[in-house]
mmCIF file of C-alpha atoms in Angstrom:
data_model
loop_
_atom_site.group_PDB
_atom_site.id
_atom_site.type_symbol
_atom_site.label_atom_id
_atom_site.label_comp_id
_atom_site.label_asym_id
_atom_site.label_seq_id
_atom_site.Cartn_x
_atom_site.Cartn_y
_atom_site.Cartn_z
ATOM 1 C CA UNK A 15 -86.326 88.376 -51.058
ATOM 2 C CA UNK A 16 -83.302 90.536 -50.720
ATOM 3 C CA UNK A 17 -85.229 93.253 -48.417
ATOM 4 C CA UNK A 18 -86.828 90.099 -46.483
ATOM 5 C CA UNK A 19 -82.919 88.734 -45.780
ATOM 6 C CA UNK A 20 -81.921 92.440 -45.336
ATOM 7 C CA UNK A 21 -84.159 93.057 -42.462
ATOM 8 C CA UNK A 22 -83.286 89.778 -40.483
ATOM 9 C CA UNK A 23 -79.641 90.585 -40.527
ATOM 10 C CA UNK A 24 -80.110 93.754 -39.598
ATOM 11 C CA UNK A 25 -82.369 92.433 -36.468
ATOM 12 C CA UNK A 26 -79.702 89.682 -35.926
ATOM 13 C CA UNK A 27 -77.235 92.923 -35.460
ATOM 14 C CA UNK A 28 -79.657 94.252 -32.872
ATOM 15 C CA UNK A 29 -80.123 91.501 -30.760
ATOM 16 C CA UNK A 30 -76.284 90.888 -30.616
ATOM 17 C CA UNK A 31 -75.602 94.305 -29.994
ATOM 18 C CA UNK A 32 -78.184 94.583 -26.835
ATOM 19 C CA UNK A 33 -76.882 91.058 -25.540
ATOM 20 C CA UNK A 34 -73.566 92.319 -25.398
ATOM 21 C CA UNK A 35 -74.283 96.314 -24.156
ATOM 22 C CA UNK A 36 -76.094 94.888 -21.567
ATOM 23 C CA UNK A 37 -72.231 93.425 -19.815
ATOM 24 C CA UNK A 38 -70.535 96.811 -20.832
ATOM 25 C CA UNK A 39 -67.404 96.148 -18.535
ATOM 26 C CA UNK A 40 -67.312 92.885 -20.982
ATOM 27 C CA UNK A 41 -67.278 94.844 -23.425
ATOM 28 C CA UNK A 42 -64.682 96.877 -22.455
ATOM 29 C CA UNK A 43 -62.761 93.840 -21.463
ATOM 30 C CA UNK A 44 -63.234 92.451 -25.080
ATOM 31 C CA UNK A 45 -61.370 95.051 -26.437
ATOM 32 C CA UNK A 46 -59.240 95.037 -24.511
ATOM 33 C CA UNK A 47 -58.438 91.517 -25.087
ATOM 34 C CA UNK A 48 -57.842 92.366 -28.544
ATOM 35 C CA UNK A 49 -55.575 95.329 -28.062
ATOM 36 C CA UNK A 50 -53.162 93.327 -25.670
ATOM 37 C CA UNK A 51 -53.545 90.195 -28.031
ATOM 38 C CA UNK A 52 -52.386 92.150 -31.020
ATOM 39 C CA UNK A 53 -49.525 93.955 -28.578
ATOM 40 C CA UNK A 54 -48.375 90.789 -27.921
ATOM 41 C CA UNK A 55 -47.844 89.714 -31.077
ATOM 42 C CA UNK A 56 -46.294 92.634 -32.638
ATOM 43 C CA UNK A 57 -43.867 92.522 -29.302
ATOM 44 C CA UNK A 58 -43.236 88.668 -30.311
ATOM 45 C CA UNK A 59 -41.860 90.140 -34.070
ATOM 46 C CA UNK A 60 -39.733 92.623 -32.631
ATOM 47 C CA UNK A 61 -37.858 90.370 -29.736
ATOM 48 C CA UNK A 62 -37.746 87.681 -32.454
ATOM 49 C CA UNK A 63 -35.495 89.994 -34.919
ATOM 50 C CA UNK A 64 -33.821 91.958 -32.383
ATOM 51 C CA UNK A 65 -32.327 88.566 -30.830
ATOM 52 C CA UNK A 66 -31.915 86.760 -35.018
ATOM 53 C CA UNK A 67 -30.183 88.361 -38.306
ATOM 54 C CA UNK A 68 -33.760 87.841 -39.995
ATOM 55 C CA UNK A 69 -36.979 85.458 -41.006
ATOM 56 C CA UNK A 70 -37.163 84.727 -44.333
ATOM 57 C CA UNK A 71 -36.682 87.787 -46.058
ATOM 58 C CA UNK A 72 -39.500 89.629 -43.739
ATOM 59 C CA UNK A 73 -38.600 92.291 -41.688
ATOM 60 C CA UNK A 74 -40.490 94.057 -38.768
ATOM 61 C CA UNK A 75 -42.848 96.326 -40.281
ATOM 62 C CA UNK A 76 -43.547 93.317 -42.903
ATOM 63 C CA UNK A 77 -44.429 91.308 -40.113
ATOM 64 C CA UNK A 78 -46.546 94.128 -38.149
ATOM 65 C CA UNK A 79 -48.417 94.286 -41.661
ATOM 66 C CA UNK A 80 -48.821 90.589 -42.002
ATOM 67 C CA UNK A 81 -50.199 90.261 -38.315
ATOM 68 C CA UNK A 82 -52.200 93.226 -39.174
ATOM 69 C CA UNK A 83 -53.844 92.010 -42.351
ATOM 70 C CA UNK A 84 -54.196 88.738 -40.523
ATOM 71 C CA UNK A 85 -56.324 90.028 -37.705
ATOM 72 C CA UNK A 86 -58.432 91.714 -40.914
ATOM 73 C CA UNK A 87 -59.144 88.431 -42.044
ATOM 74 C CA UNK A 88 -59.657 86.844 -38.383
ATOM 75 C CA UNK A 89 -62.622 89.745 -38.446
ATOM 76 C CA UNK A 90 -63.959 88.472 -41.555
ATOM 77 C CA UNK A 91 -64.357 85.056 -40.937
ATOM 78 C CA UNK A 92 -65.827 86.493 -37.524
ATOM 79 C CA UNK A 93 -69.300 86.138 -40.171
ATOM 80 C CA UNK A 94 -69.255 82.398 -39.299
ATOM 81 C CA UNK A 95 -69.286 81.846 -35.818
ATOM 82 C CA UNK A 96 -72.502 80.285 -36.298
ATOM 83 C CA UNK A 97 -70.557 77.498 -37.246
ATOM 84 C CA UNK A 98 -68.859 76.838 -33.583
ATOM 85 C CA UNK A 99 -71.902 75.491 -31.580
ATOM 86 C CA UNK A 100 -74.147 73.855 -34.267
ATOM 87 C CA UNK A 101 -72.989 70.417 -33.590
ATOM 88 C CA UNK A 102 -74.703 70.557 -30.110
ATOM 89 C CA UNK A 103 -77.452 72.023 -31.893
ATOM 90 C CA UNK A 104 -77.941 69.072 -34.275
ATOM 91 C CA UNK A 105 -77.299 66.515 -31.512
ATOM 92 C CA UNK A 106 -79.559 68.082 -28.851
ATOM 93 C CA UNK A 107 -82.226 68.402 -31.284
ATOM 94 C CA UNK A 108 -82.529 72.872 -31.415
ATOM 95 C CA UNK A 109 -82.765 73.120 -35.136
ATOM 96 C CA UNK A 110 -86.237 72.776 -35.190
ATOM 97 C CA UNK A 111 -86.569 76.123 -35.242
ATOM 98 C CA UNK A 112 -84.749 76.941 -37.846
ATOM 99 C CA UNK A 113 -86.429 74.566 -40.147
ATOM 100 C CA UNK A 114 -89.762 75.623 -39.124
ATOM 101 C CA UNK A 115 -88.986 79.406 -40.588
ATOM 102 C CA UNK A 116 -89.778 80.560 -43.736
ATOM 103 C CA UNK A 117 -86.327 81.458 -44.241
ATOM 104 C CA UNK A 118 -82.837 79.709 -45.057
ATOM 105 C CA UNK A 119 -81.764 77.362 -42.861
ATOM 106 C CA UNK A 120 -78.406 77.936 -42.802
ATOM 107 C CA UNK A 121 -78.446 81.332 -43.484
ATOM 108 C CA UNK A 122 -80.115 81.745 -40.187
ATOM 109 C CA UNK A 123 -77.966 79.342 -37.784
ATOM 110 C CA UNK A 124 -74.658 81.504 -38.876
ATOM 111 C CA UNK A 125 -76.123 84.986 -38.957
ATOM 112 C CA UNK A 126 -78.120 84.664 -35.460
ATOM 113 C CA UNK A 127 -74.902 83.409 -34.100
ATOM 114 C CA UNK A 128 -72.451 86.676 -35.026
ATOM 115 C CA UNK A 129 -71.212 88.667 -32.466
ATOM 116 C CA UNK A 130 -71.813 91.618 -34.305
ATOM 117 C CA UNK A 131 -69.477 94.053 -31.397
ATOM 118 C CA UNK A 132 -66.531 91.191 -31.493
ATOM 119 C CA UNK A 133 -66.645 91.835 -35.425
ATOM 120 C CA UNK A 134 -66.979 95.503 -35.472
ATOM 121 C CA UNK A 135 -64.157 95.483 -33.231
ATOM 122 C CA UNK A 136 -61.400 93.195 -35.041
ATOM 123 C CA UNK A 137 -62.476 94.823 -37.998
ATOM 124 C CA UNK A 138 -61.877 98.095 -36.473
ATOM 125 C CA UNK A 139 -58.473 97.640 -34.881
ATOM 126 C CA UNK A 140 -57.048 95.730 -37.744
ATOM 127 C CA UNK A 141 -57.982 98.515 -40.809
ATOM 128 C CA UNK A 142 -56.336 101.009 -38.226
ATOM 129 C CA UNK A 143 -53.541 99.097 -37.498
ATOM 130 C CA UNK A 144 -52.656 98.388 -41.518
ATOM 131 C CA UNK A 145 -52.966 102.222 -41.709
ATOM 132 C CA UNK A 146 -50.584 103.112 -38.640
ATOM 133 C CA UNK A 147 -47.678 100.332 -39.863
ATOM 134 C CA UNK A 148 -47.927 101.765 -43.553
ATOM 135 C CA UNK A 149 -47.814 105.339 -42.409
ATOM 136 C CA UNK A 150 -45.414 104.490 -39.731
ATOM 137 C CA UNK A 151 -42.809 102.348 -42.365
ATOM 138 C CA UNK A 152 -43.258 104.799 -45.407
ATOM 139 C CA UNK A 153 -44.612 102.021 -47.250
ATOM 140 C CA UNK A 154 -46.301 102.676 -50.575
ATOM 141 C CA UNK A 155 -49.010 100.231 -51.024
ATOM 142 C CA UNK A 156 -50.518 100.159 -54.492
ATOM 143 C CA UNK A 157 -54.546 100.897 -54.502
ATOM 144 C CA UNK A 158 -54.154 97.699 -57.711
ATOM 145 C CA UNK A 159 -51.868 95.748 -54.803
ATOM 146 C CA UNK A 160 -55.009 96.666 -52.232
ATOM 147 C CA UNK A 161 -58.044 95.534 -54.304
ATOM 148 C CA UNK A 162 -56.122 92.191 -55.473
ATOM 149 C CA UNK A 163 -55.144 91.460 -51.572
ATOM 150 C CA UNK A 164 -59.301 91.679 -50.605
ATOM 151 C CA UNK A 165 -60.463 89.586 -53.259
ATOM 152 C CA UNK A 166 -57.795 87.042 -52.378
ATOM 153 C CA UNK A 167 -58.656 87.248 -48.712
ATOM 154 C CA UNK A 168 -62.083 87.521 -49.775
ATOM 155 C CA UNK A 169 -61.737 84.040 -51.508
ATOM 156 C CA UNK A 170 -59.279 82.668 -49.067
ATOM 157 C CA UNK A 171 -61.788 83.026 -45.867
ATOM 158 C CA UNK A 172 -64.589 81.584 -47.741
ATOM 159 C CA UNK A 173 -62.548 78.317 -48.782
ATOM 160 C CA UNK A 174 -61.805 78.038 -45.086
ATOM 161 C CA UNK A 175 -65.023 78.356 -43.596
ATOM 162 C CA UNK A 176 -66.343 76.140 -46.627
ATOM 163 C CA UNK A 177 -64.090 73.636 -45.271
ATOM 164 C CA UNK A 178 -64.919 74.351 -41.607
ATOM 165 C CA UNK A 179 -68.458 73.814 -42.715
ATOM 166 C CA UNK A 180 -67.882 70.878 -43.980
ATOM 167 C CA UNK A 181 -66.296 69.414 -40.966
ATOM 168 C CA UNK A 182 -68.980 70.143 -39.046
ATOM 169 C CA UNK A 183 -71.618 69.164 -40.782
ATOM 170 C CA UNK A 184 -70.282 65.868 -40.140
ATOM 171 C CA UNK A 185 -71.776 65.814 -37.039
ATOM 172 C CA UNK A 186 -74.931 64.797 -38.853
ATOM 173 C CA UNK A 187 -73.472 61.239 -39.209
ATOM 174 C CA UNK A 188 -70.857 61.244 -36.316
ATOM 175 C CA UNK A 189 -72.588 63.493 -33.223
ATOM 176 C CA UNK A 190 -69.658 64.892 -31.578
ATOM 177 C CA UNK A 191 -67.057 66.295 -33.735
ATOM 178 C CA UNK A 192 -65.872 68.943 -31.689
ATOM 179 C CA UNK A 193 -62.087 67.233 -31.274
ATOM 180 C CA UNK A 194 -61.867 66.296 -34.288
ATOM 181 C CA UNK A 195 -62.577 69.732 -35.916
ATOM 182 C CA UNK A 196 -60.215 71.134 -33.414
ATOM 183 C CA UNK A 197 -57.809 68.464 -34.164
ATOM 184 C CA UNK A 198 -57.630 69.359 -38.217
ATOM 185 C CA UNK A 199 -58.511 72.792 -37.836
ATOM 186 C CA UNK A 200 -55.207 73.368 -34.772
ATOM 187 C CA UNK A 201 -53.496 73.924 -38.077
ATOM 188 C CA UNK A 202 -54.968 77.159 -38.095
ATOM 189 C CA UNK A 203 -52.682 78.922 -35.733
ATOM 190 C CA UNK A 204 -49.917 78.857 -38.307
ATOM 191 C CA UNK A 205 -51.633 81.531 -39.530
ATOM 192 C CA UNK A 206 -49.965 84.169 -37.457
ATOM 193 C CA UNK A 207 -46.719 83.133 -39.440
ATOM 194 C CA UNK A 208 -45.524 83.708 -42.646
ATOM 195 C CA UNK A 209 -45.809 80.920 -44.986
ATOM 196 C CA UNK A 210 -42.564 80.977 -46.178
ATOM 197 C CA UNK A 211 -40.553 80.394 -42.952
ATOM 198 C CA UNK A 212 -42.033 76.594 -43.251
ATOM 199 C CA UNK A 213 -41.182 73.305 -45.269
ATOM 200 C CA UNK A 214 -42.207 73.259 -48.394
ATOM 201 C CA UNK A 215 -45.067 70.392 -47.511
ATOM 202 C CA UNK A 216 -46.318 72.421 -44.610
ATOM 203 C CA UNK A 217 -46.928 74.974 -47.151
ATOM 204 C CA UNK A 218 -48.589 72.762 -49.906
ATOM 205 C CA UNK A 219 -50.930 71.674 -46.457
ATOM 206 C CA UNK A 220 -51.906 75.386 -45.555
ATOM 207 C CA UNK A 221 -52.780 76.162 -49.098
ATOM 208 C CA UNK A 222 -54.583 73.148 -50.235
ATOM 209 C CA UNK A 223 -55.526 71.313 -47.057
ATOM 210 C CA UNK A 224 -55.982 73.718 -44.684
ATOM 211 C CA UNK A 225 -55.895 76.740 -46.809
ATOM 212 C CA UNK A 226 -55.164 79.469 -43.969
ATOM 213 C CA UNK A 227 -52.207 80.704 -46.299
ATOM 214 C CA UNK A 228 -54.964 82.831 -48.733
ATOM 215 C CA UNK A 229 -56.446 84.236 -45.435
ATOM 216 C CA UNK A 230 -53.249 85.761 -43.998
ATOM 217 C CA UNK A 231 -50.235 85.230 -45.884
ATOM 218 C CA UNK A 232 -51.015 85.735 -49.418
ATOM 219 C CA UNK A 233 -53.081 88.815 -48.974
ATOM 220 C CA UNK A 234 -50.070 90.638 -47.681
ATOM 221 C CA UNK A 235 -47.229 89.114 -49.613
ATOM 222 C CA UNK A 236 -49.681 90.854 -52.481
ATOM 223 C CA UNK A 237 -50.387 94.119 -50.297
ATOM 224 C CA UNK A 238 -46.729 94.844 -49.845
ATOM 225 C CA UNK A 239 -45.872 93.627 -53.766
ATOM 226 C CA UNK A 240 -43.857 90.556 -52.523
ATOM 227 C CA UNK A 241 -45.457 88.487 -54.927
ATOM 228 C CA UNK A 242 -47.649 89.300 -58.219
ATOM 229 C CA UNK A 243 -50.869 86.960 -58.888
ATOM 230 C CA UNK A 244 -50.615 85.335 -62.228
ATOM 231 C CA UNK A 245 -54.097 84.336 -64.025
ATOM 232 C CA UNK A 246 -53.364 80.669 -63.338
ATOM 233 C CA UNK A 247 -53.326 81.750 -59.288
ATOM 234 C CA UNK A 248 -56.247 83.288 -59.614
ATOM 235 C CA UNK A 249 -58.352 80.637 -61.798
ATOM 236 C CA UNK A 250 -56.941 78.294 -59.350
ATOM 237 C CA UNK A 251 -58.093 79.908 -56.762
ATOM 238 C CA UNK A 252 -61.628 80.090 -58.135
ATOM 239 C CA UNK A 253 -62.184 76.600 -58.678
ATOM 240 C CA UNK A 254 -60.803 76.093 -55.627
ATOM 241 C CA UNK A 255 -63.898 77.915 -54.029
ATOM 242 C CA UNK A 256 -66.099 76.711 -56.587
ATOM 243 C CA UNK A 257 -65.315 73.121 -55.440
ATOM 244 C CA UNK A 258 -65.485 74.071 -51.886
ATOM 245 C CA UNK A 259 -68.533 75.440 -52.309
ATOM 246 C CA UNK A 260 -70.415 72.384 -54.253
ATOM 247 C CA UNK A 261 -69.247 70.042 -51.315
ATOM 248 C CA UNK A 262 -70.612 72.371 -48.791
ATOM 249 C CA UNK A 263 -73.598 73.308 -49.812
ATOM 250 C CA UNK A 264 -74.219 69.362 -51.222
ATOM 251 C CA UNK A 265 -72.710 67.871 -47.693
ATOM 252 C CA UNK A 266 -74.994 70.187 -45.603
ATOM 253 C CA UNK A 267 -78.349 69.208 -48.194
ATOM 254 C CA UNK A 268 -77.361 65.329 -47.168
ATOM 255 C CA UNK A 269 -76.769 66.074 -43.445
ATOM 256 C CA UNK A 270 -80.296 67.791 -43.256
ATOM 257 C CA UNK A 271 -82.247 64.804 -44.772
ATOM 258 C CA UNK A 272 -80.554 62.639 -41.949
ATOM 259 C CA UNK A 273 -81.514 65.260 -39.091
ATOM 260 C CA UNK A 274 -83.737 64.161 -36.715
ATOM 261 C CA UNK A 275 -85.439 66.458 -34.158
ATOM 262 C CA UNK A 276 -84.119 64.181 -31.256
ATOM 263 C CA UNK A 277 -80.753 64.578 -32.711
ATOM 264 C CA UNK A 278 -78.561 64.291 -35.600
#
């Protein structure tokens, strides 16, 4: 079963790769995109302290490392894309033939969906930009610090895209959902800020509600040892996933009972 799954993602990574090669000035341009994205950003940090006395405690190469490990978790949750379009796909009817494969369901509408070159990339840029800012600010990063960031992150981006799933599975009962997601999920951009510049409710919303805070923020408070995870963190944030995980996979079960092949 393993080898069977093995081989489709692997021919998945194929067909992205040729459908992108094919456009190699966009593929250039993609990267681009990135590079002058992430220049942007780190610009944004340093104009921001040259011009203020400081942000919470954080200070530049922090923040290059927190928009660095945030980009490494953008890449990461680059694994669900598949989740973007399949509200037109339940509406107009195309999961037919997904259903009509001898394979997961699911499984198959995120993983034919990845843009295998897009994730390479962020992936890429963002390991070799965490590598550059440590180097460049002397940091030392403890390899205990490192492995406790990734499983956090690890956790963090699937409670999100749990959650993401779950919002647009709703599209089995409601059709378009597309605002709406957008609408709850707009929260999202706070990621490229450290959670402690905001209220303390905004905060209790990005960890709990929207829970972008364990894909960005808490991974490199941890990385850079501004924080130490206690076992009641960390059993929290397992039953966190746990939970986010029942409703998923249970919301997505119900939603696929009430598909229909003229629509959703």
């Amino acid at each position: 079963m393993i080898k069977k799954y093995m081989k489709l993602i692997r021919r998945f990574v194929i067909i992205s790769w040729q459908e992108i090669y094919i456009f190699k000035f966009e593929l250039f341009m993609v990267l681009l995109h990135l590079l002058f994205n992430t220049s942007f950003v780190f610009l944004f940090w340093y104009s921001l302290l040259s011009n203020i006395e400081g942000l919470g405690g954080w200070e530049f190469s922090q923040l290059a490392m927190f928009s660095a490990v945030t980009l490494f978790g953008e890449s990461l949750g680059g694994l669900f894309f598949g989740f973007r379009d399949l509200p037109s796909k339940i509406i107009m009817g195309e999961l037919d033939k997904y259903l009509s494969r001898p394979i997961n369901t699911l499984f198959a509408v995120l993983f034919e969906s990845v843009s295998i070159v897009y994730f390479i990339q962020q992936f890429l840029v963002s390991l070799i930009l965490i590598i550059i800012v440590a180097i460049n600010a002397k940091m030392i990063i403890k390899v205990n610090n490192i492995i406790m960031s990734l499983i956090v992150m690890f956790m963090g981006v699937l409670i999100y895209n749990f959650i993401y799933g779950i919002i647009t599975f709703m599209a089995f009962w409601f059709g378009r959902i597309e605002v709406f997601r957008g609408l709850i999920l707009g929260l999202t951009e706070s990621k490229q800020y450290p959670l402690d510049i905001f209220p303390s409710k905004m905060r209790m919303i990005l960890t709990y509600v929207v829970p972008i805070a364990f894909v960005s923020y808490y991974p490199t408070v941890i990385l850079l040892d501004k924080m130490s995870i206690s076992l009641m963190f960390f059993l929290k944030l397992l039953a966190f996933c746990f939970i986010t995980f029942i409703l998923f996979i249970t919301i997505w079960h119900l939603g696929i009972k009430r598909y229909e092949s003229n629509g959703g």
